[in-house]
Short mmCIF file of C-alpha atoms in Angstrom, two decimals:
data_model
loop_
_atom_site.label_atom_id
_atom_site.label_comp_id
_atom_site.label_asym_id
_atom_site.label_seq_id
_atom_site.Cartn_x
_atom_site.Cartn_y
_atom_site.Cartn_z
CA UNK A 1 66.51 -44.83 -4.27
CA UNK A 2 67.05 -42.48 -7.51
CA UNK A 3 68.83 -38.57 -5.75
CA UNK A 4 68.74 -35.60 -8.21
CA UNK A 5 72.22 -34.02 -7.48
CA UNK A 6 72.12 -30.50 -8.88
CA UNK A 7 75.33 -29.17 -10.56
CA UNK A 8 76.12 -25.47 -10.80
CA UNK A 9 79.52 -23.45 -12.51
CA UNK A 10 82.46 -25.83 -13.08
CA UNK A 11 80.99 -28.93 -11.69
CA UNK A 12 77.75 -28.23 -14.46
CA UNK A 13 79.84 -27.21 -17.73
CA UNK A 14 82.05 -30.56 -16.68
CA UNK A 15 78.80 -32.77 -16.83
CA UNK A 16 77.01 -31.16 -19.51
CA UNK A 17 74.23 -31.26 -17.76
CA UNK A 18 72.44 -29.20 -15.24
CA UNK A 19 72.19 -32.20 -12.70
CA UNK A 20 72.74 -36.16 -12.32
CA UNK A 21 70.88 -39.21 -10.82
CA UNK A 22 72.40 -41.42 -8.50
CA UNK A 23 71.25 -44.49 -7.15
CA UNK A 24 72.20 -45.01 -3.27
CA UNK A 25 70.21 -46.95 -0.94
CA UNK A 26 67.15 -46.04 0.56
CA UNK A 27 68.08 -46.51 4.49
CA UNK A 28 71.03 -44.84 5.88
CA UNK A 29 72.35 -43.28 2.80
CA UNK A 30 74.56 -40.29 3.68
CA UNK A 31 76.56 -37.96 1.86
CA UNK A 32 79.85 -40.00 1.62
CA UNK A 33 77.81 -42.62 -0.23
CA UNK A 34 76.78 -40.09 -2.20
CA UNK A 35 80.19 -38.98 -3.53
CA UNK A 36 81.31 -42.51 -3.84
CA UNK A 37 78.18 -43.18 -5.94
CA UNK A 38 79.51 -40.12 -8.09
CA UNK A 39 82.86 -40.66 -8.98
CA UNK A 40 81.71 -44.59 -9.62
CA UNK A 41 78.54 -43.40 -12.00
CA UNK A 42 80.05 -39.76 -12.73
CA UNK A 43 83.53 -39.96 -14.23
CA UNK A 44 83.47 -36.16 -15.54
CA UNK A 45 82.67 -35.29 -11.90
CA UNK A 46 85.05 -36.84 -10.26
CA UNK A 47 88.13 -34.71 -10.30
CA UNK A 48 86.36 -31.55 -9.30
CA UNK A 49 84.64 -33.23 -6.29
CA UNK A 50 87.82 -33.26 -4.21
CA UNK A 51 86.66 -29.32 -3.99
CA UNK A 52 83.35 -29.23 -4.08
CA UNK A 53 80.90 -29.48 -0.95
CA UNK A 54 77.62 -31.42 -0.97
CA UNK A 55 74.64 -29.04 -0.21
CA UNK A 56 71.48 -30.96 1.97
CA UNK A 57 68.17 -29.23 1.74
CA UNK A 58 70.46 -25.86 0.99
CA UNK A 59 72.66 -26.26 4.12
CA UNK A 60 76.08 -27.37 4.25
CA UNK A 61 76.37 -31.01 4.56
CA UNK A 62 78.94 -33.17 6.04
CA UNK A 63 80.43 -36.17 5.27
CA UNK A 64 78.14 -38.23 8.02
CA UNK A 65 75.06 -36.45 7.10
CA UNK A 66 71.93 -38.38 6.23
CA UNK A 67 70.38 -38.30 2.32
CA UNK A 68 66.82 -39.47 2.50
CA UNK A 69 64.29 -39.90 -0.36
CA UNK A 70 63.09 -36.53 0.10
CA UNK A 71 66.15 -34.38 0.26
CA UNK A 72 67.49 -31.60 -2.48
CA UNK A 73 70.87 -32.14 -2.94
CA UNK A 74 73.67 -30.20 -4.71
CA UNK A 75 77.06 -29.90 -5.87
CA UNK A 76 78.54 -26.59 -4.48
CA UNK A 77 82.15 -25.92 -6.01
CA UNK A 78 84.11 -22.96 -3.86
CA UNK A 79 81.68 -19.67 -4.16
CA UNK A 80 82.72 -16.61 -6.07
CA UNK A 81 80.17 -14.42 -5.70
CA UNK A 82 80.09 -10.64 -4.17
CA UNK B 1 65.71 -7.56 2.79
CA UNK B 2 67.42 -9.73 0.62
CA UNK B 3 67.26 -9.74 -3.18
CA UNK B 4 68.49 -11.22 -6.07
CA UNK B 5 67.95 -9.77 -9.40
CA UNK B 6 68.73 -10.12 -13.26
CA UNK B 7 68.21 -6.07 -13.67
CA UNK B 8 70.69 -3.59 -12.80
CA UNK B 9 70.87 -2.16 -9.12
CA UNK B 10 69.73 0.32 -7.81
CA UNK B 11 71.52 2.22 -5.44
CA UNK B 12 69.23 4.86 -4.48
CA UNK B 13 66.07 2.61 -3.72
CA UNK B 14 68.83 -0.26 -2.05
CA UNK B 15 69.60 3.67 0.26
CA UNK B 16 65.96 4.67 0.85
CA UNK B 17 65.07 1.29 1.92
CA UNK B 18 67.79 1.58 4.80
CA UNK B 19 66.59 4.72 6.01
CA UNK B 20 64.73 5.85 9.21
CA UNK B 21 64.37 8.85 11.72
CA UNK B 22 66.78 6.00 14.12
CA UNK B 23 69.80 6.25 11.60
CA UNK B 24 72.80 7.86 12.33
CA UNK B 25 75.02 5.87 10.02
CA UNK B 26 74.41 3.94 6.50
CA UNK B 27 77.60 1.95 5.24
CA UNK B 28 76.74 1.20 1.49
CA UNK B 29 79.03 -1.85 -0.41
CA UNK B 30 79.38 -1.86 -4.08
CA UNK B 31 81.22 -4.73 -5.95
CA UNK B 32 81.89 -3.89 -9.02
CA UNK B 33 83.06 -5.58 -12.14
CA UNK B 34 87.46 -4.75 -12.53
CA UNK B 35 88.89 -4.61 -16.31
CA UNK B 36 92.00 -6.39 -15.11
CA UNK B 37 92.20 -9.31 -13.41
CA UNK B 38 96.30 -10.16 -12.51
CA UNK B 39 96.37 -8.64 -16.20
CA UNK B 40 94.04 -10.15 -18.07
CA UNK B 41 91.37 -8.20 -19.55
CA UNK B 42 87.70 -9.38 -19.00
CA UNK B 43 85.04 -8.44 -21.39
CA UNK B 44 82.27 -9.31 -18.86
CA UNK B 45 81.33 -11.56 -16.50
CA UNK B 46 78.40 -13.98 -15.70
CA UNK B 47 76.77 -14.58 -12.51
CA UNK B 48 74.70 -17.90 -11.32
CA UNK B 49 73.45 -18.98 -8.25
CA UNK B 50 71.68 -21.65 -6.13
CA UNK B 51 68.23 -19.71 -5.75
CA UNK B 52 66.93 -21.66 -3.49
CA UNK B 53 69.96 -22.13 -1.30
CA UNK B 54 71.60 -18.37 -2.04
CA UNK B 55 68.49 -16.62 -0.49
CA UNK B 56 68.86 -18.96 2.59
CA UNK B 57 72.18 -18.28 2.75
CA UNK B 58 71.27 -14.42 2.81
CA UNK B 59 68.34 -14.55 5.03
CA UNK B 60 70.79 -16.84 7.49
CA UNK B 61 73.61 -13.98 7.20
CA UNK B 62 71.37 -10.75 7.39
CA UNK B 63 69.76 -12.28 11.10
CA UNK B 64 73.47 -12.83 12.32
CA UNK B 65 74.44 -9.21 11.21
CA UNK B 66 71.06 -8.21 13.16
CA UNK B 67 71.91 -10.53 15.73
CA UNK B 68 75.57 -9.06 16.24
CA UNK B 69 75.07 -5.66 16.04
CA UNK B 70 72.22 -2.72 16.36
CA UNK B 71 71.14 -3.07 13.06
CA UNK B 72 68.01 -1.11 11.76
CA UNK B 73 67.62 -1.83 8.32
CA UNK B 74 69.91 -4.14 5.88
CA UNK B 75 69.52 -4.41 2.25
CA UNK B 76 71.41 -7.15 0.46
CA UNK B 77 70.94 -7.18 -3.54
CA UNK B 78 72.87 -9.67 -5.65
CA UNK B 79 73.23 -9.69 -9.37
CA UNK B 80 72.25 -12.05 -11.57
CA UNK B 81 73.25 -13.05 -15.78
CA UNK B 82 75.66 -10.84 -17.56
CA UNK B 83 77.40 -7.91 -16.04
CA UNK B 84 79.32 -5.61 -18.28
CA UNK B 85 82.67 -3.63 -16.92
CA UNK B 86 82.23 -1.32 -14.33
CA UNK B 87 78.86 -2.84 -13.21
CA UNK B 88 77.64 -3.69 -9.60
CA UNK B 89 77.31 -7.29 -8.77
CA UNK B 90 76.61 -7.27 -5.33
CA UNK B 91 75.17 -4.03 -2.87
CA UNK B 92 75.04 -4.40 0.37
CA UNK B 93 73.37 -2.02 2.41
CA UNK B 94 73.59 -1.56 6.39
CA UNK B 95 71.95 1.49 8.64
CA UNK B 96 72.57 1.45 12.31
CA UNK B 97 72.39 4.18 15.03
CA UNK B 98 77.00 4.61 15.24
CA UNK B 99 78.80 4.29 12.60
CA UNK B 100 81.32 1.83 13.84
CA UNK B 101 78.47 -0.72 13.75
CA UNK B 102 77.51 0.04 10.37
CA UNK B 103 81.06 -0.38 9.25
CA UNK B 104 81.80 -3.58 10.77
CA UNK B 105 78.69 -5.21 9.83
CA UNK B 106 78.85 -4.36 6.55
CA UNK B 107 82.32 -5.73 5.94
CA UNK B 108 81.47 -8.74 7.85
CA UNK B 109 78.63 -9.15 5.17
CA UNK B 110 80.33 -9.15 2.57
CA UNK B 111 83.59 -11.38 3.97
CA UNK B 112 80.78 -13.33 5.02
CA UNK B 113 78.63 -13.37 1.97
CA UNK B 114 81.76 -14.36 -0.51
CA UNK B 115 82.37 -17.66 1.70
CA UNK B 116 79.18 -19.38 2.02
CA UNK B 117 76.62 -17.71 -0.48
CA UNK B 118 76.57 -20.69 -3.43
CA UNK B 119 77.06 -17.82 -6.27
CA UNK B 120 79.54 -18.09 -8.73
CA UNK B 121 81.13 -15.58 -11.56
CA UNK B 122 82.78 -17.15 -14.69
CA UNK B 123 85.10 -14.65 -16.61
CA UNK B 124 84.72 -13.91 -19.69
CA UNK B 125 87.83 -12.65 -20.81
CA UNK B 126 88.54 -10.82 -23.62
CA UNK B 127 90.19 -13.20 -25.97
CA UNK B 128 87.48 -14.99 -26.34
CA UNK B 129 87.97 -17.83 -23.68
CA UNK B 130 85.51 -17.89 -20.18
CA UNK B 131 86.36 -19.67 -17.16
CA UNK B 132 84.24 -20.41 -14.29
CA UNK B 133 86.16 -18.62 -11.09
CA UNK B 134 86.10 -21.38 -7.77
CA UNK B 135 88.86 -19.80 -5.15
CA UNK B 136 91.50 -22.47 -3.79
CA UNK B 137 90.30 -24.93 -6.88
CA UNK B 138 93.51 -23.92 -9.26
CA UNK B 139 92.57 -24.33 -13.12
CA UNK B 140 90.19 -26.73 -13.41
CA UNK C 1 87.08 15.61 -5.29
CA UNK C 2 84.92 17.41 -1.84
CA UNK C 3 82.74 19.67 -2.03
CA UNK C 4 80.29 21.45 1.04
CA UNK C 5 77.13 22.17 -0.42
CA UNK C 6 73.76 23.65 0.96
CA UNK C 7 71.62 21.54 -1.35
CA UNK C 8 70.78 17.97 -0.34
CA UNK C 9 73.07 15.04 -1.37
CA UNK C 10 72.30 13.06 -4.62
CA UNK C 11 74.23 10.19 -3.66
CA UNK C 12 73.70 8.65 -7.14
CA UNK C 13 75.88 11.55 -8.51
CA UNK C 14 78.38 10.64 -5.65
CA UNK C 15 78.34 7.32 -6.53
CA UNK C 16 78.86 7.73 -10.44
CA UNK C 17 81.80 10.29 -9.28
CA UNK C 18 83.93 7.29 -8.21
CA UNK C 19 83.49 4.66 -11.03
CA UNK C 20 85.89 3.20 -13.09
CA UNK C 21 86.24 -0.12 -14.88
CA UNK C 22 89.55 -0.43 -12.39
CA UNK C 23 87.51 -0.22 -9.65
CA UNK C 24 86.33 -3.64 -7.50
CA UNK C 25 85.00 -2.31 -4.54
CA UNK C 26 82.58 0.69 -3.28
CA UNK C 27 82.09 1.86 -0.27
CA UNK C 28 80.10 4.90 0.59
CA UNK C 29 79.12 6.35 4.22
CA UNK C 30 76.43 8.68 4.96
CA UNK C 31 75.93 10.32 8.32
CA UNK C 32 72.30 10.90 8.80
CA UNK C 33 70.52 12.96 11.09
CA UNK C 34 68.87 11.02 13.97
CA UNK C 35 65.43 11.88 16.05
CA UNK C 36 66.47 10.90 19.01
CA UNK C 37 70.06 11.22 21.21
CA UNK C 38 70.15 10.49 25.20
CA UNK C 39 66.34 10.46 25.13
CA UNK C 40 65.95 14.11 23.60
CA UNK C 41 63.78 14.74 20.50
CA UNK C 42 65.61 16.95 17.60
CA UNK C 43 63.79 18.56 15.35
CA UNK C 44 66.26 19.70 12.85
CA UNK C 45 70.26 20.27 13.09
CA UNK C 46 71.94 23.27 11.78
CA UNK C 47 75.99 22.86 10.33
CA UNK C 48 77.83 25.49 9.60
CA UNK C 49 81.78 25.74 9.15
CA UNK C 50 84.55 27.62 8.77
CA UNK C 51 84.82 27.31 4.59
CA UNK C 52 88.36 27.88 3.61
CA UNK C 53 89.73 26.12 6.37
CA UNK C 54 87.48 23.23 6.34
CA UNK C 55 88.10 22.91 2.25
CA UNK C 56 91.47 23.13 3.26
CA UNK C 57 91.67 19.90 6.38
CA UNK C 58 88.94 18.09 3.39
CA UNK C 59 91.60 18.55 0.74
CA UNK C 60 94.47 17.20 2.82
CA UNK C 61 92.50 14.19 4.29
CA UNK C 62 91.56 13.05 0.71
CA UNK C 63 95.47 13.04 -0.23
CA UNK C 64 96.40 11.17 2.71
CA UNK C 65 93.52 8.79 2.16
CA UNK C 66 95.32 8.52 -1.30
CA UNK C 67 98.39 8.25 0.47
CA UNK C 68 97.72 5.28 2.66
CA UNK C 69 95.10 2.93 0.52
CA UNK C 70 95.25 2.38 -3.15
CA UNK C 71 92.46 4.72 -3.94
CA UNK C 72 90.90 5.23 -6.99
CA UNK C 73 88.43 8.05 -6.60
CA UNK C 74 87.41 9.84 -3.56
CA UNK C 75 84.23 11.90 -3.15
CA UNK C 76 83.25 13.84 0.24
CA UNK C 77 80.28 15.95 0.30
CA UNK C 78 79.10 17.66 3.39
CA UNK C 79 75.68 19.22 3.54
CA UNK C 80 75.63 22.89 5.49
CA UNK C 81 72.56 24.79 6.62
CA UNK C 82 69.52 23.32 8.07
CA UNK C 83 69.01 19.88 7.97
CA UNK C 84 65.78 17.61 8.31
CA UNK C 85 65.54 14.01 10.23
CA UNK C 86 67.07 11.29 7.83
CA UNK C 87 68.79 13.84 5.88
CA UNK C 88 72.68 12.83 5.33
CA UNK C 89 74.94 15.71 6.72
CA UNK C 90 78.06 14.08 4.62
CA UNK C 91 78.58 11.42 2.22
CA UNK C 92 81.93 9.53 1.49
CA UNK C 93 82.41 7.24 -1.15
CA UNK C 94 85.76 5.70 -1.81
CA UNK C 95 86.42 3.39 -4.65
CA UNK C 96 89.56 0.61 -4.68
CA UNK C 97 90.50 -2.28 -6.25
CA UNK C 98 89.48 -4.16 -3.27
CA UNK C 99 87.42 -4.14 -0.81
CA UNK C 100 89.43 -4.01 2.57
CA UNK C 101 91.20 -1.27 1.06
CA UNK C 102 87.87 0.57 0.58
CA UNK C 103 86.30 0.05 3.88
CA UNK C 104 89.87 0.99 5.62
CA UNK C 105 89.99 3.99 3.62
CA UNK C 106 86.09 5.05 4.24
CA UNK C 107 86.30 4.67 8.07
CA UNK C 108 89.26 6.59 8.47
CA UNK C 109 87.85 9.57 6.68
CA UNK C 110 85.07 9.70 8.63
CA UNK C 111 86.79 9.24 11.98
CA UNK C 112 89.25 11.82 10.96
CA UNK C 113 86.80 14.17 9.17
CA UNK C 114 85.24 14.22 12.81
CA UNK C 115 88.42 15.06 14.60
CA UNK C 116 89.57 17.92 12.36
CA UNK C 117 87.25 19.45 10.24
CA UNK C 118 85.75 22.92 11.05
CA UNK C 119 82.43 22.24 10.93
CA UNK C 120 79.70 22.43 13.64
CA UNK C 121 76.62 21.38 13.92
CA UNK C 122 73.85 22.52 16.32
CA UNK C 123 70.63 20.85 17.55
CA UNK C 124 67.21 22.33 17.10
CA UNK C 125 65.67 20.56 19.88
CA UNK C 126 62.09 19.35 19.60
CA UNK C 127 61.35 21.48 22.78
CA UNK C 128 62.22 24.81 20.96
CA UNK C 129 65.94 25.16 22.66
CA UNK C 130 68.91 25.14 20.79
CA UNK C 131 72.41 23.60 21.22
CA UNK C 132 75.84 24.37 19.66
CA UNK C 133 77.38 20.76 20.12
CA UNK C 134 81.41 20.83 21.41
CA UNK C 135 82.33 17.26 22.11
CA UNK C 136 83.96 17.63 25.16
CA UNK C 137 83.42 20.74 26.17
CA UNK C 138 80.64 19.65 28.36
CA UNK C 139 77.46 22.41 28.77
CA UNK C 140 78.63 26.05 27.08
CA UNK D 1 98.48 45.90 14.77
CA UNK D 2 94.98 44.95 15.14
CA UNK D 3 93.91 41.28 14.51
CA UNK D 4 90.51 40.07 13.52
CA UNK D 5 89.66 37.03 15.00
CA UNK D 6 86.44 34.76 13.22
CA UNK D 7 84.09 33.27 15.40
CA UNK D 8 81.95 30.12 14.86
CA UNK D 9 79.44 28.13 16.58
CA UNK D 10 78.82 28.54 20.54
CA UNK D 11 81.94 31.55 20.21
CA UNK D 12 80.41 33.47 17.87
CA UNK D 13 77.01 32.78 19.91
CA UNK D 14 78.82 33.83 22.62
CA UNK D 15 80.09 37.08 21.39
CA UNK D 16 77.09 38.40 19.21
CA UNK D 17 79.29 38.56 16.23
CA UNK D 18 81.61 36.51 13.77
CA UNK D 19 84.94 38.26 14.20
CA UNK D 20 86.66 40.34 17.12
CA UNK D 21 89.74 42.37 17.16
CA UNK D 22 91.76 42.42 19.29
CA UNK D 23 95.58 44.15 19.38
CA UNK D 24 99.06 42.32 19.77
CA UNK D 25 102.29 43.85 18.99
CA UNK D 26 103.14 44.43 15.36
CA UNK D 27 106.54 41.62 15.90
CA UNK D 28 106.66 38.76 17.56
CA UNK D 29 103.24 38.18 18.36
CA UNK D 30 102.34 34.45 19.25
CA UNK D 31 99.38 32.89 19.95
CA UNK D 32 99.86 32.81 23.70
CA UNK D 33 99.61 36.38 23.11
CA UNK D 34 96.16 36.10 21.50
CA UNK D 35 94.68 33.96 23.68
CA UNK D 36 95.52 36.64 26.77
CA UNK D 37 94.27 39.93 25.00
CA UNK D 38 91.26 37.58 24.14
CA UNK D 39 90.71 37.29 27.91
CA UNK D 40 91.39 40.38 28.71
CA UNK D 41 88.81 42.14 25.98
CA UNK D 42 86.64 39.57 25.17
CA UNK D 43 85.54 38.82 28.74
CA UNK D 44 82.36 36.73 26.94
CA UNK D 45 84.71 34.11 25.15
CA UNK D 46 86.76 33.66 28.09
CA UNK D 47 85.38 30.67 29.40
CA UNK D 48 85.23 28.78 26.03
CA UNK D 49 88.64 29.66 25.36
CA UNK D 50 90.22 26.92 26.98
CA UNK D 51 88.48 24.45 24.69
CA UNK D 52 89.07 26.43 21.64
CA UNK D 53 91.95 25.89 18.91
CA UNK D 54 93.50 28.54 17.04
CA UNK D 55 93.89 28.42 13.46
CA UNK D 56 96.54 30.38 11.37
CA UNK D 57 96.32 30.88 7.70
CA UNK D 58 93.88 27.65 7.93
CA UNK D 59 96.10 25.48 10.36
CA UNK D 60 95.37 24.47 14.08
CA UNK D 61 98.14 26.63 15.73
CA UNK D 62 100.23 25.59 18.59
CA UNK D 63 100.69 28.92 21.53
CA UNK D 64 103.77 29.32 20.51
CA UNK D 65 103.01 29.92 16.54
CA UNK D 66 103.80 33.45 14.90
CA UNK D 67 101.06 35.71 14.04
CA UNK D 68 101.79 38.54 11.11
CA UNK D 69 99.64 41.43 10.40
CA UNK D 70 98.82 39.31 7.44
CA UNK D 71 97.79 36.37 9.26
CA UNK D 72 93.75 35.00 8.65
CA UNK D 73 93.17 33.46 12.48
CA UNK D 74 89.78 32.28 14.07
CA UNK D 75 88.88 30.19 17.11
CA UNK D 76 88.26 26.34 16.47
CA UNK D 77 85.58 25.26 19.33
CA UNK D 78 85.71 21.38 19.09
CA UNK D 79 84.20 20.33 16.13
CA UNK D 80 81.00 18.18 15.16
CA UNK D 81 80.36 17.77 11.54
CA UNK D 82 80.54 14.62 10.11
#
């Protein structure tokens, strides 16, 4: 399956782009995959991703989490807002 | 109440919306856009966010505050775009019967708020250069 | 700057009063007037104080507020006379570099404020009785 | 020499008027000494006096603090502003 990753503040100006698709497979995907399928497919990514969470359907994700078809996933470098 | 907004804030409607005839305390945080930064000068600064997953974020953290303490009303407003010096990025509005309560939960808020809220500021200094601000990250 | 005024508060002036482009944090307090305390229904409160000695104590709190935190402005208004329900009786605002600093700085005032400052306030009880209230001093 | 005394809140309530005067000794006088003629011809403030403070010149006074003809001193019942 194709995931939209959506990039925001560093991890965006480094990619040009406001988000990139990854291909990862459709059963038992999970965000580890996800990051491996980035640095592989993402090169500009991949030094900023040692600091940057993975967002699932807006919540926190770890490593072991699931990514389905049908999730919203982000790139969420450290927060500086307030 | 949680907002977040591309216009100025308001201060004294982020107020009235806290008060009631319950109130005995209102604890009202401003963050506000420093000149120096570790001595740099910043010309202004730019705010983004994660819409989708900021007002979560702020929904999530307003129940806990409600959850933790007597809260009667709590108004969180986040700005949005370019913010010139001096300017208020973030209010955060609490109103609870004591005022240790209001205190508390409005510092937890914010400490709170600048952890886990996916918003992020990029500098733009004065010289011309900008820089997107991620805490523990170094110079990226 | 303090100030005890009969007038009510415009907490945007307050505000404005303690802006600067070095400032990075906010934090105001207002103590409002509640309906209800122990079960009994006020109708309005009534402050009055003691005016030299009470600008005196609110001068000498704002310099050791200055003292102890890195404060850039200070601004404490307390409201005299009769008061409606929801009105604020004072308003602090403190403004710092940072934000612990700020909050620190605002609760201390407060607390202190309430320990030291000759200033009364009495209840107008919704049942037509009045009350001069002593903390401590149990039933005059 | 004759002090006057302000009153506030539940003392001046008490009393029926915002100052008293009372007499002390022209040297040496001390608080102590006003809180006894106090007593003695104030009868109505006697029972608030022991959870009153005495201010000097604008200071909470300790019993054993001077008092000058030229003194400004008033009874502090515990306070409640804020």
């Amino acid at each position: 399956m194709i995931v939209r990753v959506k990039l925001f503040a560093v991890a965006r100006q480094r990619a040009g782009i406001d988000a990139v698709e990854v291909e990862l497979p459709a059963v038992g995907a999970t965000v580890a995959d996800l990051r491996s399928a980035i640095v592989e497919h993402c090169p500009a990514l991949a030094d900023v991703l040692a600091h940057v969470k993975v967002a699932v359907n807006n919540d926190y994700a770890a490593d072991g989490t699931a990514i389905d078809a049908k999730a919203e996933v982000a790139l969420i470098p450290p927060v500086s807002g307030g | 109440m949680i907002a977040l907004t591309h216009e100025p804030i308001d201060c004294n409607r982020v107020l009235a919306s806290v008060a009631s005839n319950d109130v005995g305390a209102v604890v009202l945080f401003l963050g506000t856009t420093r000149e120096f930064t570790h001595g740099r000068q910043t010309e202004s600064l730019d705010y983004e966010c994660y819409p989708e997953m900021a007002e979560k974020k702020l929904h999530e953290l307003e129940h806990e505050a409600r959850h933790r303490w007597p809260v009667i009303e709590c108004h969180i407003v986040h700005r949005l775009g370019t913010l010139k010096l001096g300017e208020a990025s973030i209010a955060i509005a609490v109103s609870c019967p004591h005022r240790n309560d209001a205190f508390e939960a409005g510092k937890w808020l914010i400490d709170t708020i600048k952890q886990v809220v996916p918003i992020w500021k990029r500098e733009n200094w004065s010289d011309g250069t900008t820089e997107w601000v991620h805490p523990g990250m170094g110079k990226p």
